[in-house]
Short mmCIF file of C-alpha atoms in Angstrom, two decimals:
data_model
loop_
_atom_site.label_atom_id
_atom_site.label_comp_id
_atom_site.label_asym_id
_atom_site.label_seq_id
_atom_site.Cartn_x
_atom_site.Cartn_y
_atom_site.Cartn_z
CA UNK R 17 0.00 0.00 0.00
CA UNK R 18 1.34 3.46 -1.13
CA UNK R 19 1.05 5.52 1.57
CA UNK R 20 1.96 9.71 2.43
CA UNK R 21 3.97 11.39 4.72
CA UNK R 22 1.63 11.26 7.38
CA UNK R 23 0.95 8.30 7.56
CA UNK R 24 4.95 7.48 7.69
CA UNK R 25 5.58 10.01 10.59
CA UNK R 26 2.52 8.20 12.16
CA UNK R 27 3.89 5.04 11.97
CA UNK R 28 6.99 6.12 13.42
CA UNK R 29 5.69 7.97 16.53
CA UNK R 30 3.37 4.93 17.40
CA UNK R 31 5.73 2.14 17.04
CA UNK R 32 8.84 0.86 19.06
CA UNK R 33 12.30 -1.23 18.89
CA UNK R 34 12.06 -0.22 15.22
CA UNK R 35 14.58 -2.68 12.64
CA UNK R 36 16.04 -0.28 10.09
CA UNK R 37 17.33 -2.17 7.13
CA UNK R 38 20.22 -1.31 4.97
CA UNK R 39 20.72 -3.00 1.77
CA UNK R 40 23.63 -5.43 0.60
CA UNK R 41 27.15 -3.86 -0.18
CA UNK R 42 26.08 -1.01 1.65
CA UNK R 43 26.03 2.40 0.00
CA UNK R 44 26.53 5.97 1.14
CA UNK R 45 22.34 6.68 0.78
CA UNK R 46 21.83 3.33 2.38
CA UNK R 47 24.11 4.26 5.55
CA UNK R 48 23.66 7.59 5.65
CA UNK R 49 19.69 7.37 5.36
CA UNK R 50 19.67 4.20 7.81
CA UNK R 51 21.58 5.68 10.72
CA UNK R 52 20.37 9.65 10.14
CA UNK R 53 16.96 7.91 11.01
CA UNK R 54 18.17 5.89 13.71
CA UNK R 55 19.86 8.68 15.39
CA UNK R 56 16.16 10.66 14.58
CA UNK R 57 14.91 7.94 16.23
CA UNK R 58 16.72 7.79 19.56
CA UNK R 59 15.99 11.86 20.23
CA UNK R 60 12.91 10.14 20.59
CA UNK R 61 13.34 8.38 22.96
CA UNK R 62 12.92 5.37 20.65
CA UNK R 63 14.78 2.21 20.80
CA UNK R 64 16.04 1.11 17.18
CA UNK R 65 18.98 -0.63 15.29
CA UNK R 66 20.51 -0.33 11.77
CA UNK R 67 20.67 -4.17 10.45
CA UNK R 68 22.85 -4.80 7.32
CA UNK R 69 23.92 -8.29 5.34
CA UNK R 70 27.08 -6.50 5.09
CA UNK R 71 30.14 -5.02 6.58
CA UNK R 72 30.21 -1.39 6.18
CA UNK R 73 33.05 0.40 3.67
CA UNK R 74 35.44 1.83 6.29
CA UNK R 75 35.41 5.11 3.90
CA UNK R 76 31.89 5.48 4.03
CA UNK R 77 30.63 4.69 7.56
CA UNK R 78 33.47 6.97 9.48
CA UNK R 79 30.88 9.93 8.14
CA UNK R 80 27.97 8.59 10.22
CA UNK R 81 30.23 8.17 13.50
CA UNK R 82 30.87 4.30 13.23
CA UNK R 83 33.42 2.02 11.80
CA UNK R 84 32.51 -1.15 12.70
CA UNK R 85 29.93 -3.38 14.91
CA UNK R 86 32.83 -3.50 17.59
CA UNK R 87 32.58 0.26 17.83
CA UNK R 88 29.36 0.75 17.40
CA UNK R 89 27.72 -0.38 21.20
CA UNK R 90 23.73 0.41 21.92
CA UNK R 91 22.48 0.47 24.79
CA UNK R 92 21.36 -2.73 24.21
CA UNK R 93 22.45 -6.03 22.50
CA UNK R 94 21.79 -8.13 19.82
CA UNK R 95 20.24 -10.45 22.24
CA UNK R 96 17.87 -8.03 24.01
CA UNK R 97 16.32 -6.14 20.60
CA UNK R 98 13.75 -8.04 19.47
CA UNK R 99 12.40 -5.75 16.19
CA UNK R 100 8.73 -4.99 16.82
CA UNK R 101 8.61 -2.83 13.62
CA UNK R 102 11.04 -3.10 10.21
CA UNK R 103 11.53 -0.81 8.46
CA UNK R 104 13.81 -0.71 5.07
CA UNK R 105 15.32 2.01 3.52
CA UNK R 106 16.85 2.51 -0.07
CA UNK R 107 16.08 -0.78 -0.92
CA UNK R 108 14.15 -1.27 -4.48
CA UNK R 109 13.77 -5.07 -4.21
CA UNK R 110 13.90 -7.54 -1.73
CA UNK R 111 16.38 -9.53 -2.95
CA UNK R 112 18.79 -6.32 -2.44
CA UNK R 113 18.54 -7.45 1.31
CA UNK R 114 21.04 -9.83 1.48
CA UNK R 115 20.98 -13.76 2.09
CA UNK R 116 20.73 -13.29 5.84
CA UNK R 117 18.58 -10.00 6.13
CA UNK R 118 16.18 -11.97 3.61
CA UNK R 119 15.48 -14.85 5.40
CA UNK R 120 14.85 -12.94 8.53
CA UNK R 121 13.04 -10.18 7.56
CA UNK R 122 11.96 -10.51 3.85
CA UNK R 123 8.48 -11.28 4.67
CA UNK R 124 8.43 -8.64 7.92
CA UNK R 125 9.24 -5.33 6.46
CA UNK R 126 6.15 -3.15 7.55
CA UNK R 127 7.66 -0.41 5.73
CA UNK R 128 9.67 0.75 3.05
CA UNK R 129 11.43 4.14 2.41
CA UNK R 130 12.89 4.44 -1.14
CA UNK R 131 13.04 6.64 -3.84
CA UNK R 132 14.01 4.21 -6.73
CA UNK R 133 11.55 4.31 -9.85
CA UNK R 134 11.86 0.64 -10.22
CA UNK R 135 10.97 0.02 -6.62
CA UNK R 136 9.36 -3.37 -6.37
CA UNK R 137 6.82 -3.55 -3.98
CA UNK R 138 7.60 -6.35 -0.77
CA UNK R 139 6.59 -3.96 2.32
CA UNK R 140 2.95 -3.42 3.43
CA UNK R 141 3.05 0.21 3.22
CA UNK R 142 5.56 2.07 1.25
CA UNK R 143 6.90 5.94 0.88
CA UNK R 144 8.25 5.73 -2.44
CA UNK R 145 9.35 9.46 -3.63
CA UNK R 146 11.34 8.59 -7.25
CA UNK R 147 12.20 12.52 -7.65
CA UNK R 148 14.42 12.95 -4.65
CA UNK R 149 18.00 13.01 -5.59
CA UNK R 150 18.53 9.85 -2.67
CA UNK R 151 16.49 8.29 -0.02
CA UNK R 152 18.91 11.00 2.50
CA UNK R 153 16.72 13.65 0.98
CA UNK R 154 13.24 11.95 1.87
CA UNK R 155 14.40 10.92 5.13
CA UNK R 156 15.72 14.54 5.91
CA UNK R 157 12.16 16.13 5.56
CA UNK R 158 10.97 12.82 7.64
CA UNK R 159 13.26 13.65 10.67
CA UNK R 160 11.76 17.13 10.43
CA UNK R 161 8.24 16.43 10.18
CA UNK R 162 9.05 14.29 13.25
CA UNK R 163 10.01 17.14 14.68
CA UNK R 164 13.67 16.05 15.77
CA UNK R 165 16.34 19.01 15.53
CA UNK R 166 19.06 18.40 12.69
CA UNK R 167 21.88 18.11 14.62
CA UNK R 168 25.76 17.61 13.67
CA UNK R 169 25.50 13.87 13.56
CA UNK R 170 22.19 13.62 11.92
CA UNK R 171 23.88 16.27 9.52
CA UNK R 172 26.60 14.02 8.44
CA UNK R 173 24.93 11.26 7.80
CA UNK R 174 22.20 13.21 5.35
CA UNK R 175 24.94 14.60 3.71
CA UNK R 176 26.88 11.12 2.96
CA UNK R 177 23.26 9.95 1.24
CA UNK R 178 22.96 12.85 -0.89
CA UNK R 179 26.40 13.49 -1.79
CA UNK R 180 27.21 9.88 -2.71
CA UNK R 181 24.31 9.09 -4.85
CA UNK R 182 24.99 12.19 -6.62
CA UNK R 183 28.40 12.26 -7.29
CA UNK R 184 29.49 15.53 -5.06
CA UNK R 185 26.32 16.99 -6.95
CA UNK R 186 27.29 16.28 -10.70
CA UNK R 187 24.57 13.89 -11.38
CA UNK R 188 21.59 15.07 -13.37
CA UNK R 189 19.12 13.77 -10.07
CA UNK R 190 20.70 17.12 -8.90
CA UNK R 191 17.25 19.48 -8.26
CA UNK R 192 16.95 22.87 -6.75
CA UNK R 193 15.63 21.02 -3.72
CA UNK R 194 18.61 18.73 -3.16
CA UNK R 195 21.21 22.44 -3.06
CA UNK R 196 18.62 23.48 -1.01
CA UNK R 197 19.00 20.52 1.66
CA UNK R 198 22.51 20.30 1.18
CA UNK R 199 22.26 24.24 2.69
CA UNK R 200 20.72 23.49 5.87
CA UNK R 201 22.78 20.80 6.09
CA UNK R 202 25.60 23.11 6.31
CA UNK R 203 23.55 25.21 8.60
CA UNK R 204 23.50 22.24 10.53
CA UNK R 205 27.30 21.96 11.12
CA UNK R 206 27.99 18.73 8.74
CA UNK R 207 31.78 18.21 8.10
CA UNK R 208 31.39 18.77 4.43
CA UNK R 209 35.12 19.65 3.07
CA UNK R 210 35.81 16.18 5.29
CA UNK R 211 33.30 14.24 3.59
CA UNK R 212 34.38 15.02 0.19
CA UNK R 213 37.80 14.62 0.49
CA UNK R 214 37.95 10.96 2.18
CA UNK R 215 35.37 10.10 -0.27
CA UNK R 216 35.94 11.79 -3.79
CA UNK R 217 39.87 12.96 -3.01
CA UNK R 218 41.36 10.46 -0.77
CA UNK R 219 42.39 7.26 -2.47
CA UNK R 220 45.29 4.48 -1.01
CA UNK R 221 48.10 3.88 -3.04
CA UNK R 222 46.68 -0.05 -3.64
CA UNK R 223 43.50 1.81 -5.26
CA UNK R 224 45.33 3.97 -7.57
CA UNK R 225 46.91 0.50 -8.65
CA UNK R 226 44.10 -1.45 -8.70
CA UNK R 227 41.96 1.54 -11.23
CA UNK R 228 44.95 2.00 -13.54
CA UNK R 229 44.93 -1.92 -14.02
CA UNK R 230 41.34 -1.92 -14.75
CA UNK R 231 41.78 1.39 -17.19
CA UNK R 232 43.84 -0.63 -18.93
CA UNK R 233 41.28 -3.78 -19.41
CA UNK R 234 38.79 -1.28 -21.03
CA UNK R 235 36.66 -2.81 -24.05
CA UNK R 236 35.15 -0.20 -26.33
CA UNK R 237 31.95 -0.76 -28.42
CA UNK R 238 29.69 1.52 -30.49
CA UNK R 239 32.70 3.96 -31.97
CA UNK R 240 33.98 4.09 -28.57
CA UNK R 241 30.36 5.38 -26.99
CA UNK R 242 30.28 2.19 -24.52
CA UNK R 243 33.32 1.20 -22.36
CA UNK R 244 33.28 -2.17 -20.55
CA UNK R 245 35.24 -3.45 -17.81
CA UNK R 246 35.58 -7.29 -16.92
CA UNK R 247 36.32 -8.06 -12.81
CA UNK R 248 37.53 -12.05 -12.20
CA UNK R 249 36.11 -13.22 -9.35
CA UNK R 250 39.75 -13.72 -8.01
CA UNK R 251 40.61 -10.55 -8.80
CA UNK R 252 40.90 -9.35 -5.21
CA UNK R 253 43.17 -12.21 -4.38
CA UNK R 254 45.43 -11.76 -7.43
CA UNK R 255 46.23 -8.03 -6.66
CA UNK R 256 46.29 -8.15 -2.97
CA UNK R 257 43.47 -5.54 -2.86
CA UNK R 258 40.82 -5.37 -0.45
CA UNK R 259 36.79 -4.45 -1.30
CA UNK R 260 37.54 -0.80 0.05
CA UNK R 261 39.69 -0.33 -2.86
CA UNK R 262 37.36 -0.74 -5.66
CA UNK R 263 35.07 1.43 -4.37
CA UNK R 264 35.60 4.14 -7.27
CA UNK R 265 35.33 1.09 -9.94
CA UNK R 266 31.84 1.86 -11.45
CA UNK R 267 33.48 5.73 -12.55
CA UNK R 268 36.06 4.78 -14.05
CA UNK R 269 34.96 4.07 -17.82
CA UNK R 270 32.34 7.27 -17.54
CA UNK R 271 35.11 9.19 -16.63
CA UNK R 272 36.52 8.91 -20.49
CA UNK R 273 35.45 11.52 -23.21
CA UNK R 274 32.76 10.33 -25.73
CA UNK R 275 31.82 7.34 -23.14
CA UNK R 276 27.89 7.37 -22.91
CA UNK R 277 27.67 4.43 -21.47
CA UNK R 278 29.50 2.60 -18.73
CA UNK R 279 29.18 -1.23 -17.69
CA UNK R 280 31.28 -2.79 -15.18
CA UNK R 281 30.76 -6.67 -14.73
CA UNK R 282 31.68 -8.40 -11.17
CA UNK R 283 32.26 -12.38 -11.47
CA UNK R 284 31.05 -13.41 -8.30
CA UNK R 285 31.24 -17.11 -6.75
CA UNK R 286 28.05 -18.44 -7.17
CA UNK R 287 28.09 -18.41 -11.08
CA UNK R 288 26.96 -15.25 -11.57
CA UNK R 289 27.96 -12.05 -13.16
CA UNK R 290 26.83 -8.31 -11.50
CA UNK R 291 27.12 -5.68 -13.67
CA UNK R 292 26.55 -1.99 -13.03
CA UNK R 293 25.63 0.58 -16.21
CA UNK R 294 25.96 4.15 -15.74
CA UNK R 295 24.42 6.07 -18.91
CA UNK R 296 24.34 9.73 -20.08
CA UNK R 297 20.54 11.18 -19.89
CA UNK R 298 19.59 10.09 -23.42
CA UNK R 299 20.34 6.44 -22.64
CA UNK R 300 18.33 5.09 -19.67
CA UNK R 301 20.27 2.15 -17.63
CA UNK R 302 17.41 1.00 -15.98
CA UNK R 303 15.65 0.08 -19.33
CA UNK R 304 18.91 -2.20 -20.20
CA UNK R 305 18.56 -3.72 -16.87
CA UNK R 306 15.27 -4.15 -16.75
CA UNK R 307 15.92 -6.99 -19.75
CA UNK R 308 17.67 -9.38 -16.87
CA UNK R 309 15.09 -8.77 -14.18
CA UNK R 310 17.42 -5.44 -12.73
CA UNK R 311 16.94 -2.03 -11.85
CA UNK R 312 17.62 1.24 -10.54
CA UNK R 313 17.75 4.78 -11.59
CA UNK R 314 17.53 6.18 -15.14
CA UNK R 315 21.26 7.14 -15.05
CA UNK R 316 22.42 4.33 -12.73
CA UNK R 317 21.35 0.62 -12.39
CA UNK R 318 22.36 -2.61 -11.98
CA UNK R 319 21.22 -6.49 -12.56
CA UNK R 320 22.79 -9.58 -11.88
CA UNK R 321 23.41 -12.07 -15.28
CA UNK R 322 24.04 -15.91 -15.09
CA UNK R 323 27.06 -17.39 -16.61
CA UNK R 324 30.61 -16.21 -16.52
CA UNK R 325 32.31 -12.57 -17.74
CA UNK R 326 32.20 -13.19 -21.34
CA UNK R 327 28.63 -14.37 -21.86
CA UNK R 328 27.35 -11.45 -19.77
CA UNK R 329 29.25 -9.29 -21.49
CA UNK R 330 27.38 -10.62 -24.54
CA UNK R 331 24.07 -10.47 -23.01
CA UNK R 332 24.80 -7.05 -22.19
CA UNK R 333 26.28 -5.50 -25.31
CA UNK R 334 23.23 -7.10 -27.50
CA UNK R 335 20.94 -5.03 -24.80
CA UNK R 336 22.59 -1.95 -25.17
CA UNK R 337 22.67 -2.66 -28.98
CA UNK R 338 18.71 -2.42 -28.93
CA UNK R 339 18.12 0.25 -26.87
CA UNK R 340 20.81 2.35 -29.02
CA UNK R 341 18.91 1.71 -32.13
CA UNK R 342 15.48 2.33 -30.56
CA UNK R 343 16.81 5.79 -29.48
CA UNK R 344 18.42 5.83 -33.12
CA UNK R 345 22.05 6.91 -31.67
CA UNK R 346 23.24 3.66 -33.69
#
């Protein structure tokens, strides 16, 4: 069920020990969104934890005060929370939960906070607001309708959503409304010249190896308007990298001149391929993705492909391929 602001703020002022779940492979909107509503929540006087699948990225989650489950201690434990609402936040799709999340919860989510245009419905009631620049934004002008002051900390964490899903503001999601947040945000005190650089300046030595290695793996297709990148699944293990330093993977092809579209493809264990397309306006990446049961945004999606690299790669190219013609660029 679709549901309005006030019935959200409702639901939140009449409920208790309130589950907030984060998607898999964690995000900056997912993290910042999760805990800016948990820390909304606890002004409250409201007992609630952030559950993810995943570990958090070290240089995402040092923005929202915590770097790992050993630092981060409640007032209460694992053992003594028992959810008596769930709520989930920047999550499109169920399956985004994660393997353990899913089973858990899957079924349980009472409801869902998202502003994905391909959001698939799994919650009973759901906020869904597909012209906010990331969830961060919606749940900023929640936190205020509940009437909780925007502190520092709450600050921080808003800003991480909004500034991660829109590249430091260069993403056409951009809207007068999202500047305008990003002002009281400001207002608010949030360490923004700190957030930018360890995210968008501040790389380790290992990632500035690891991205000129995977530069130099770039296919091209279309006269050079689509640039693919191939990830092993031991890729990791080969270079002695970590997960932390691929997190600026999916910009690398976009970042080349005359690339419209950009599709990185993860082999992953199970047999699978993940890929992630980033497309210029004209394009639409959640259209291609769409075609293997994916979504996402119109500039930003993802899906996940059976097989190994080179028959998603296939799968992929002949997708593109179509929509190209059908928006006669090809």
């Amino acid at each position: 069920m679709v549901i309005d602001l006030q019935k959200v703020i409702l639901n939140l002022k009449q409920n208790n020990n309130i589950a907030i779940l984060a998607h898999k492979n964690p995000d900056g909107d997912t993290i910042g969104s999760s805990f800016a509503l948990m820390y909304a929540l606890s002004s409250m006087g409201k007992r609630s934890r952030v559950l993810c699948n995943d570990e958090y990225p070290k240089d995402l989650i040092f923005a929202v005060g915590v770097y790992s489950e050993e630092d981060f201690e409640p007032e209460y434990s694992e053992e003594d929370f028992e959810p008596e609402y769930v709520v989930s936040v920047d999550i499109s799709d169920s399956q985004l939960l994660g393997s353990d999340i899913f089973n858990k919860y899957a079924n349980k989510v009472d409801m869902a906070i998202d502003h994905h245009r391909t959001h698939k419905s799994f919650a009973k009631e759901e906020y869904i607001q597909p012209t906010a620049a990331a969830t961060a934004e919606i749940i900023y002008e929640i936190i205020l309708s509940l009437g909780v002051k925007i502190t520092k900390e709450i600050a921080n964490c808003i800003y991480l959503g909004i500034s991660t899903d829109t590249g430091c503001f260069k993403y056409s999601n951009v809207t007068k409304h999202t500047f305008y947040v990003a002002g009281e945000l400001v207002e608010a005190g949030a360490d923004t010249a700190k957030i930018n650089k360890r995210i968008f300046d501040t790389k380790s030595r290992k990632q500035v190896e690891v991205e000129s290695i995977i530069a130099n793996s770039i296919k091209y297709y279309f006269d050079d308007k689509c640039a693919v990148v191939q990830i092993p699944v031991d890729f990791l293990e080969t270079h002695g990298a970590t997960e932390d330093d691929m997190c600026n993977v999916t910009n690398i092809p976009r970042q080349i001149d005359g690339v419209e579209i950009s599709v990185v493809i993860k082999e992953k264990e199970d047999g699978v391929c993940k890929a992630s397309v980033r497309c210029d306006e004209t394009i639409n990446a959640a259209l291609i993705c769409q075609t293997f049961g994916g979504g996402g945004h119109y500039a930003a999606a993802g899906c996940v492909i059976p097989g190994n690299l080179d028959t998603a790669e296939k799968m992929l190219i002949d997708a593109i391929e179509k929509r190209l013609k059908e928006i006669n660029v090809i």
